[in-house]
Amino acid sequence: MHARIAERIALAAGLPPDAIVLEIGPGTGMLTRELLKKAKKVIAVEADRELFEKLKADFASEIADDRLELIHCDIRDYPLNTAIAGSYGYSVVANIPYYLTGEIFRMFLEADNQPSSMTLLVQKEVADRIIARNGKESVLSLSVKAYGTPKREFLVPRGAFKPAPNVDSAVLTMKNISRKNFSTKKEEELFFKLLHAGFAHKRKYVRKNLLDFAKTIGLRKLPLDSIPEKARAEDMQLSDWLVLSK
């Protein structure tokens, strides 16, 4: 990653001076350096042992000053709700492996201890799908939007990396993350069950999918009057799904 890209990612995160940042996969530490300029503390989780040891040597003074906490761990095994429990309102900033994008969003947005914001470098096509750039929603886009508003900040061409990947990237931010759309845990769980049921059979109209789902859980009626007869799940907005889950 070019140094200028790392600087722009840190700027896009909009971190306050007292920010606690969780960085996933710091790698060579280029983004870490930029985050340390803006945040009170950075907690960097690196899975690669060789990179971890190099980071430990390169950032020895920052670690000694307790401005950087370096952890050797796969982020999927990181005990999020306990390890960072005292850092309510922390921010996630990362250049993540593309194949982990959906899992990372799910892990943090559904956690008991949600971050207040996320700034991620993701595959351009994934960023476009999350913000529904083509006007069509997906399970991923609606799952993310249920907790906040995603925004594509800027594009990062494949040439900004060495070696260059086969795809272009984009920086996606999500600020003011919360559970304000859900009044109870049960409502939150039902939202996702309805969402997955609605998208289960893409060739069927969404009303048919939802009626089939309602029967399986013993629900006699769903408020489907506002949904057009021939609407697909991808045509429904977040507000439609929230009405159903309530």
Short mmCIF file of C-alpha atoms in Angstrom, two decimals, residues 66-209:
data_model
loop_
_atom_site.label_atom_id
_atom_site.label_comp_id
_atom_site.label_asym_id
_atom_site.label_seq_id
_atom_site.Cartn_x
_atom_site.Cartn_y
_atom_site.Cartn_z
CA ASP A 66 1.33 2.01 25.79
CA ARG A 67 0.17 3.82 22.66
CA LEU A 68 0.24 0.58 20.71
CA GLU A 69 -0.92 -2.83 21.89
CA LEU A 70 0.22 -5.57 19.54
CA ILE A 71 -1.61 -8.90 19.64
CA HIS A 72 -0.70 -12.09 17.78
CA CYS A 73 -4.08 -13.57 16.93
CA ASP A 74 -6.52 -14.31 14.10
CA ILE A 75 -9.17 -11.60 14.42
CA ARG A 76 -11.86 -14.29 14.22
CA ASP A 77 -10.53 -15.73 17.49
CA TYR A 78 -10.19 -12.37 19.23
CA PRO A 79 -12.43 -12.19 22.34
CA LEU A 80 -14.06 -8.94 21.26
CA ASN A 81 -16.65 -8.59 23.99
CA THR A 82 -14.16 -9.08 26.83
CA ALA A 83 -10.77 -7.97 25.52
CA ILE A 84 -11.95 -4.53 24.45
CA ALA A 85 -14.89 -4.24 26.83
CA GLY A 86 -13.41 -1.20 28.56
CA SER A 87 -13.07 0.67 25.29
CA TYR A 88 -16.69 1.47 24.51
CA GLY A 89 -16.94 3.57 21.37
CA TYR A 90 -13.75 2.19 19.83
CA SER A 91 -13.19 2.42 16.07
CA VAL A 92 -12.23 -0.35 13.67
CA VAL A 93 -9.82 0.59 10.87
CA ALA A 94 -8.35 -2.05 8.60
CA ASN A 95 -7.11 -3.26 5.26
CA ILE A 96 -8.75 -6.67 5.52
CA PRO A 97 -8.42 -9.82 3.40
CA TYR A 98 -11.26 -9.60 0.90
CA TYR A 99 -12.60 -13.06 1.66
CA LEU A 100 -13.23 -12.00 5.28
CA THR A 101 -15.29 -8.88 4.49
CA GLY A 102 -18.73 -10.31 5.27
CA GLU A 103 -17.45 -12.13 8.36
CA ILE A 104 -15.76 -8.97 9.69
CA PHE A 105 -18.95 -6.92 9.33
CA ARG A 106 -21.00 -9.63 11.01
CA MET A 107 -18.51 -10.09 13.85
CA PHE A 108 -18.39 -6.42 14.81
CA LEU A 109 -21.91 -5.24 14.01
CA GLU A 110 -23.58 -8.12 15.84
CA ALA A 111 -21.18 -7.98 18.82
CA ASP A 112 -22.45 -6.98 22.25
CA ASN A 113 -19.70 -4.36 22.26
CA GLN A 114 -20.12 -2.71 18.85
CA PRO A 115 -17.56 -0.21 17.56
CA SER A 116 -18.76 3.36 17.07
CA SER A 117 -17.34 3.40 13.54
CA MET A 118 -15.67 1.19 10.95
CA THR A 119 -13.32 2.19 8.13
CA LEU A 120 -12.38 -0.69 5.86
CA LEU A 121 -10.46 -1.12 2.63
CA VAL A 122 -12.53 -3.63 0.68
CA GLN A 123 -12.96 -4.89 -2.87
CA LYS A 124 -14.62 -2.19 -5.00
CA GLU A 125 -17.42 -4.52 -6.12
CA VAL A 126 -18.19 -5.38 -2.49
CA ALA A 127 -18.29 -1.70 -1.51
CA ASP A 128 -20.69 -1.03 -4.39
CA ARG A 129 -22.88 -3.95 -3.30
CA ILE A 130 -22.98 -2.74 0.31
CA ILE A 131 -24.13 0.75 -0.66
CA ALA A 132 -26.43 -0.77 -3.32
CA ARG A 133 -24.91 1.40 -6.02
CA ASN A 134 -27.07 -0.30 -8.68
CA GLY A 135 -30.24 0.24 -6.64
CA LYS A 136 -30.53 -3.46 -5.75
CA GLU A 137 -30.22 -4.51 -2.12
CA SER A 138 -28.66 -7.75 -0.85
CA VAL A 139 -28.42 -9.64 2.42
CA LEU A 140 -25.01 -8.01 2.95
CA SER A 141 -26.13 -4.44 2.20
CA LEU A 142 -29.23 -4.66 4.39
CA SER A 143 -27.35 -6.38 7.21
CA VAL A 144 -24.87 -3.51 7.26
CA LYS A 145 -27.46 -0.73 6.86
CA ALA A 146 -29.47 -2.10 9.78
CA TYR A 147 -26.75 -0.74 12.10
CA GLY A 148 -25.69 2.46 10.34
CA THR A 149 -25.09 4.19 7.01
CA PRO A 150 -22.21 2.92 4.88
CA LYS A 151 -20.41 5.34 2.57
CA ARG A 152 -17.88 4.72 -0.17
CA GLU A 153 -15.19 7.31 0.51
CA PHE A 154 -12.75 6.85 -2.36
CA LEU A 155 -11.43 4.30 -4.83
CA VAL A 156 -8.00 2.68 -4.58
CA PRO A 157 -6.64 1.37 -7.91
CA ARG A 158 -4.96 -2.03 -7.94
CA GLY A 159 -1.65 -0.35 -8.84
CA ALA A 160 -1.49 1.16 -5.34
CA PHE A 161 -0.40 -2.24 -4.03
CA LYS A 162 2.68 -4.37 -4.54
CA PRO A 163 2.10 -7.02 -5.68
CA ALA A 164 -1.00 -5.66 -7.39
CA PRO A 165 -4.25 -7.61 -6.84
CA ASN A 166 -6.56 -8.50 -9.72
CA VAL A 167 -9.25 -6.06 -8.60
CA ASP A 168 -9.64 -2.42 -7.61
CA SER A 169 -10.47 -1.50 -4.03
CA ALA A 170 -12.48 1.13 -2.19
CA VAL A 171 -12.48 2.62 1.29
CA LEU A 172 -15.84 2.15 3.00
CA THR A 173 -16.79 3.98 6.19
CA MET A 174 -19.62 3.42 8.61
CA LYS A 175 -20.17 5.98 11.35
CA ASN A 176 -22.56 6.20 14.34
CA ILE A 177 -23.04 2.46 14.59
CA SER A 178 -25.88 1.46 16.93
CA ARG A 179 -28.84 -0.86 17.52
CA LYS A 180 -31.39 1.96 17.38
CA ASN A 181 -33.44 0.07 14.77
CA PHE A 182 -34.12 -2.76 17.20
CA SER A 183 -36.02 -2.41 20.47
CA THR A 184 -35.22 -5.95 21.62
CA LYS A 185 -32.73 -8.74 20.92
CA LYS A 186 -35.61 -10.89 19.71
CA GLU A 187 -36.59 -8.26 17.16
CA GLU A 188 -32.98 -8.07 15.93
CA GLU A 189 -32.82 -11.85 15.53
CA LEU A 190 -36.16 -11.95 13.71
CA PHE A 191 -34.99 -9.23 11.31
CA PHE A 192 -32.13 -11.45 10.13
CA LYS A 193 -34.32 -14.55 9.92
CA LEU A 194 -36.79 -12.66 7.72
CA LEU A 195 -33.96 -11.23 5.63
CA HIS A 196 -32.43 -14.62 4.90
CA ALA A 197 -35.87 -16.12 4.24
CA GLY A 198 -36.73 -13.34 1.80
CA PHE A 199 -33.56 -13.89 -0.19
CA ALA A 200 -33.64 -17.70 0.09
CA HIS A 201 -35.12 -18.38 -3.36
CA LYS A 202 -34.21 -15.55 -5.70
CA ARG A 203 -36.49 -16.78 -8.49
CA LYS A 204 -39.53 -16.49 -6.25
CA TYR A 205 -41.26 -13.24 -5.39
CA VAL A 206 -40.43 -12.07 -1.89
CA ARG A 207 -44.02 -12.37 -0.62
CA LYS A 208 -44.01 -16.08 -1.45
CA ASN A 209 -40.67 -16.59 0.34
#
